[in-house]
Amino acid sequence: MNDSALLPAVEIEPEGPHRATVIWLHGLGADGHDFEPLAAELQLPAALGVRFLLPHAPRRPVSINAGTLMRAWYDIVSPDLSFAPDRPGIQASRQAVARLAEREMARGIPPERIVLAGFSQGGVIALETMAHHPQPWGGVIALSTYVALPDTLPAAPRPVPIFMAHGTLDTVVPYTLGAAGRALLEAKGYAVEWHTYPMPHSVCWEEIRDIGHWLARRLSAP
């Protein structure tokens, strides 16, 4: 695969042999550097051999921000995130993330040792990629996010484990919207492990600790 066709990304290599990959997607207006410190904060055992890929979303005008050009996985037109979702933008981003995963598979990493992760908009794309590119993924981490296209969410072809978390004080992606996404995923047969934290639209130390434990369990499995 021609690397020039891939999303640019921060790549954090493991200390030893590469045995697994986490593809982590940032939120609106950020970039791949936003979660760069997380690789160390998760305190994963070195023996897991985890490479972190933190891609940068394309720059595009974002309607809710007066058309300002910024990094975004898709356009947003209203604070009501369920209103007029940007289907073409979401589909293009999930395909771009799938190409990154395909590059990891070409490097010898099986899909069951690839975890898709994302915060807010990035979580939307992680879930969409998992649902519409039905590899036997190692798991999905979906933080402070929602199901943007509930009408096209397919039934789970297999029980991919999902770590889904939300802040109870979130006013950007309301807690109720995240909880509705969880309920829909479960109704469609996805295996969701649900976590809540008393925080706004952000991450907290307790959440990072729980993600680290979850990832270590997932990637330690034979």
Short mmCIF file of C-alpha atoms in Angstrom, two decimals:
data_model
loop_
_atom_site.label_atom_id
_atom_site.label_comp_id
_atom_site.label_asym_id
_atom_site.label_seq_id
_atom_site.Cartn_x
_atom_site.Cartn_y
_atom_site.Cartn_z
CA MET A 1 0.00 0.00 0.00
CA ASN A 2 1.28 3.48 -0.90
CA ASP A 3 1.84 5.29 2.40
CA SER A 4 1.26 8.66 0.71
CA ALA A 5 -2.43 7.70 0.39
CA LEU A 6 -2.74 7.21 4.16
CA LEU A 7 -3.70 9.71 6.81
CA PRO A 8 -0.63 11.35 8.35
CA ALA A 9 -0.16 10.10 11.89
CA VAL A 10 1.97 10.24 15.00
CA GLU A 11 3.52 6.78 15.40
CA ILE A 12 4.76 5.59 18.78
CA GLU A 13 6.73 2.39 18.48
CA PRO A 14 6.96 -0.29 21.18
CA GLU A 15 10.25 -0.90 22.95
CA GLY A 16 10.46 -4.45 21.64
CA PRO A 17 8.80 -6.45 18.86
CA HIS A 18 5.58 -5.02 17.41
CA ARG A 19 2.75 -7.37 18.45
CA ALA A 20 -0.38 -5.17 18.51
CA THR A 21 -1.62 -1.78 17.32
CA VAL A 22 -3.96 0.82 18.80
CA ILE A 23 -5.31 3.36 16.30
CA TRP A 24 -6.44 6.36 18.37
CA LEU A 25 -8.61 9.11 16.83
CA HIS A 26 -8.75 12.62 18.29
CA GLY A 27 -11.75 14.90 18.68
CA LEU A 28 -12.91 17.96 16.73
CA GLY A 29 -10.27 20.65 16.27
CA ALA A 30 -7.44 18.63 17.82
CA ASP A 31 -4.83 16.48 16.08
CA GLY A 32 -2.93 13.25 16.64
CA HIS A 33 -0.66 14.88 19.21
CA ASP A 34 -3.63 15.47 21.53
CA PHE A 35 -3.52 11.94 22.95
CA GLU A 36 0.21 11.35 22.43
CA PRO A 37 0.96 11.32 26.21
CA LEU A 38 -1.61 8.55 26.64
CA ALA A 39 0.74 5.87 25.35
CA ALA A 40 2.82 6.18 28.52
CA GLU A 41 -0.07 7.01 30.87
CA LEU A 42 -1.83 3.72 30.10
CA GLN A 43 1.13 1.87 31.64
CA LEU A 44 0.76 -1.14 29.35
CA PRO A 45 3.23 -3.99 29.84
CA ALA A 46 6.11 -3.69 27.38
CA ALA A 47 5.69 -7.36 26.50
CA LEU A 48 2.41 -6.54 24.72
CA GLY A 49 4.42 -4.75 22.01
CA VAL A 50 1.81 -2.08 21.30
CA ARG A 51 2.35 0.45 18.52
CA PHE A 52 0.16 3.54 18.80
CA LEU A 53 -1.03 5.26 15.62
CA LEU A 54 -2.56 8.69 16.23
CA PRO A 55 -3.73 10.02 12.85
CA HIS A 56 -4.52 13.63 12.04
CA ALA A 57 -8.02 14.21 10.63
CA PRO A 58 -8.20 16.21 7.39
CA ARG A 59 -8.76 19.95 7.65
CA ARG A 60 -12.26 20.95 6.58
CA PRO A 61 -14.70 23.82 7.18
CA VAL A 62 -16.93 23.08 10.18
CA SER A 63 -20.39 24.62 9.92
CA ILE A 64 -21.10 24.88 13.65
CA ASN A 65 -17.90 26.95 14.00
CA ALA A 66 -18.89 29.45 11.27
CA GLY A 67 -17.13 27.45 8.58
CA THR A 68 -13.73 27.69 10.27
CA LEU A 69 -11.15 25.39 8.72
CA MET A 70 -10.00 22.85 11.29
CA ARG A 71 -9.15 19.20 11.68
CA ALA A 72 -12.40 17.26 11.77
CA TRP A 73 -13.48 13.75 10.91
CA TYR A 74 -16.77 15.14 9.55
CA ASP A 75 -18.84 18.32 9.50
CA ILE A 76 -21.28 19.29 12.27
CA VAL A 77 -24.12 21.68 11.50
CA SER A 78 -25.95 21.94 14.83
CA PRO A 79 -25.44 21.51 18.59
CA ASP A 80 -28.09 18.80 18.19
CA LEU A 81 -25.67 16.14 16.99
CA SER A 82 -28.49 13.95 15.69
CA PHE A 83 -29.55 16.67 13.20
CA ALA A 84 -28.41 16.29 9.57
CA PRO A 85 -25.35 14.09 10.17
CA ASP A 86 -22.57 14.41 7.59
CA ARG A 87 -22.90 10.95 6.06
CA PRO A 88 -20.32 11.42 3.28
CA GLY A 89 -17.75 12.82 5.72
CA ILE A 90 -18.28 10.00 8.21
CA GLN A 91 -18.06 7.36 5.50
CA ALA A 92 -14.87 8.87 4.04
CA SER A 93 -13.21 8.99 7.46
CA ARG A 94 -14.10 5.42 8.36
CA GLN A 95 -12.63 4.27 5.04
CA ALA A 96 -9.44 6.25 5.71
CA VAL A 97 -9.09 4.65 9.14
CA ALA A 98 -9.72 1.21 7.64
CA ARG A 99 -6.81 1.83 5.26
CA LEU A 100 -4.54 2.51 8.25
CA ALA A 101 -5.67 -0.78 9.79
CA GLU A 102 -5.02 -2.57 6.50
CA ARG A 103 -1.48 -1.21 6.51
CA GLU A 104 -1.00 -2.67 10.00
CA MET A 105 -2.30 -6.02 8.80
CA ALA A 106 0.16 -5.86 5.91
CA ARG A 107 2.88 -5.39 8.54
CA GLY A 108 1.87 -8.71 10.05
CA ILE A 109 -0.54 -7.63 12.81
CA PRO A 110 -3.76 -9.71 12.70
CA PRO A 111 -7.02 -7.75 13.05
CA GLU A 112 -7.77 -9.35 16.42
CA ARG A 113 -4.67 -7.52 17.73
CA ILE A 114 -5.78 -4.14 16.36
CA VAL A 115 -7.86 -1.90 18.63
CA LEU A 116 -9.76 1.09 17.25
CA ALA A 117 -10.10 3.96 19.71
CA GLY A 118 -11.44 7.48 19.66
CA PHE A 119 -12.68 10.45 21.63
CA SER A 120 -15.86 12.37 20.66
CA GLN A 121 -15.82 12.63 16.83
CA GLY A 122 -12.99 10.12 16.85
CA GLY A 123 -15.15 7.70 18.82
CA VAL A 124 -17.88 8.00 16.19
CA ILE A 125 -15.40 6.98 13.50
CA ALA A 126 -13.95 4.15 15.58
CA LEU A 127 -17.43 2.68 16.04
CA GLU A 128 -18.34 3.20 12.38
CA THR A 129 -15.12 1.55 11.20
CA MET A 130 -15.72 -1.43 13.46
CA ALA A 131 -19.32 -1.85 12.33
CA HIS A 132 -18.82 -1.42 8.56
CA HIS A 133 -15.45 -3.13 8.13
CA PRO A 134 -16.26 -6.38 9.94
CA GLN A 135 -12.79 -7.71 10.61
CA PRO A 136 -12.42 -9.65 13.88
CA TRP A 137 -11.09 -6.51 15.61
CA GLY A 138 -9.42 -6.84 18.99
CA GLY A 139 -11.74 -4.22 20.41
CA VAL A 140 -13.02 -0.66 20.29
CA ILE A 141 -12.57 2.17 22.79
CA ALA A 142 -15.32 4.79 22.38
CA LEU A 143 -15.03 7.78 24.72
CA SER A 144 -17.50 10.64 25.22
CA THR A 145 -19.13 9.76 21.94
CA TYR A 146 -22.33 8.56 20.26
CA VAL A 147 -23.68 6.58 17.33
CA ALA A 148 -23.97 9.18 14.59
CA LEU A 149 -25.79 7.05 11.99
CA PRO A 150 -28.14 4.81 13.98
CA ASP A 151 -30.28 4.01 10.94
CA THR A 152 -27.39 2.32 9.12
CA LEU A 153 -25.75 0.55 12.07
CA PRO A 154 -25.59 -3.14 11.09
CA ALA A 155 -26.14 -6.01 13.47
CA ALA A 156 -22.93 -7.29 15.00
CA PRO A 157 -21.35 -9.99 12.80
CA ARG A 158 -19.35 -11.09 15.85
CA PRO A 159 -19.11 -9.89 19.48
CA VAL A 160 -16.30 -7.31 19.19
CA PRO A 161 -15.60 -6.05 22.74
CA ILE A 162 -16.29 -2.34 23.20
CA PHE A 163 -15.06 -0.17 26.08
CA MET A 164 -17.51 2.75 26.05
CA ALA A 165 -17.30 5.60 28.56
CA HIS A 166 -19.01 8.93 29.13
CA GLY A 167 -18.92 11.84 31.53
CA THR A 168 -22.15 12.43 33.43
CA LEU A 169 -21.50 16.21 33.23
CA ASP A 170 -20.88 16.30 29.48
CA THR A 171 -22.72 19.16 27.74
CA VAL A 172 -20.97 18.80 24.34
CA VAL A 173 -22.00 15.21 23.66
CA PRO A 174 -24.80 14.87 26.21
CA TYR A 175 -24.68 11.86 28.49
CA THR A 176 -28.15 10.83 27.31
CA LEU A 177 -26.90 10.67 23.71
CA GLY A 178 -23.98 8.47 24.67
CA ALA A 179 -26.25 6.20 26.74
CA ALA A 180 -28.66 5.92 23.80
CA GLY A 181 -25.74 4.83 21.60
CA ARG A 182 -24.78 2.20 24.13
CA ALA A 183 -28.36 0.86 24.21
CA LEU A 184 -28.50 0.70 20.41
CA LEU A 185 -25.17 -1.11 20.16
CA GLU A 186 -26.29 -3.67 22.72
CA ALA A 187 -29.61 -4.14 20.92
CA LYS A 188 -27.65 -4.85 17.72
CA GLY A 189 -25.60 -7.53 19.46
CA TYR A 190 -22.39 -5.63 20.27
CA ALA A 191 -20.59 -6.42 23.53
CA VAL A 192 -20.39 -3.10 25.39
CA GLU A 193 -18.59 -2.58 28.68
CA TRP A 194 -20.07 0.71 29.92
CA HIS A 195 -18.28 3.15 32.23
CA THR A 196 -19.33 6.54 33.58
CA TYR A 197 -17.30 9.23 35.33
CA PRO A 198 -18.31 12.52 37.02
CA MET A 199 -16.60 14.71 34.42
CA PRO A 200 -17.45 17.06 31.51
CA HIS A 201 -16.41 16.47 27.87
CA SER A 202 -12.92 15.28 28.70
CA VAL A 203 -10.95 12.34 30.05
CA CYS A 204 -9.95 11.70 33.65
CA TRP A 205 -7.29 9.67 35.41
CA GLU A 206 -9.75 7.00 36.58
CA GLU A 207 -10.86 6.51 32.99
CA ILE A 208 -7.26 6.21 31.73
CA ARG A 209 -6.55 3.65 34.45
CA ASP A 210 -9.62 1.61 33.46
CA ILE A 211 -8.70 1.76 29.76
CA GLY A 212 -5.19 0.56 30.56
CA HIS A 213 -6.53 -2.44 32.47
CA TRP A 214 -9.04 -3.24 29.71
CA LEU A 215 -6.42 -3.01 26.96
CA ALA A 216 -3.98 -5.18 28.88
CA ARG A 217 -6.68 -7.85 29.28
CA ARG A 218 -7.69 -7.68 25.63
CA LEU A 219 -4.17 -7.82 24.23
CA SER A 220 -2.92 -10.44 26.67
CA ALA A 221 -5.59 -12.90 25.52
CA PRO A 222 -4.23 -15.71 23.31
#
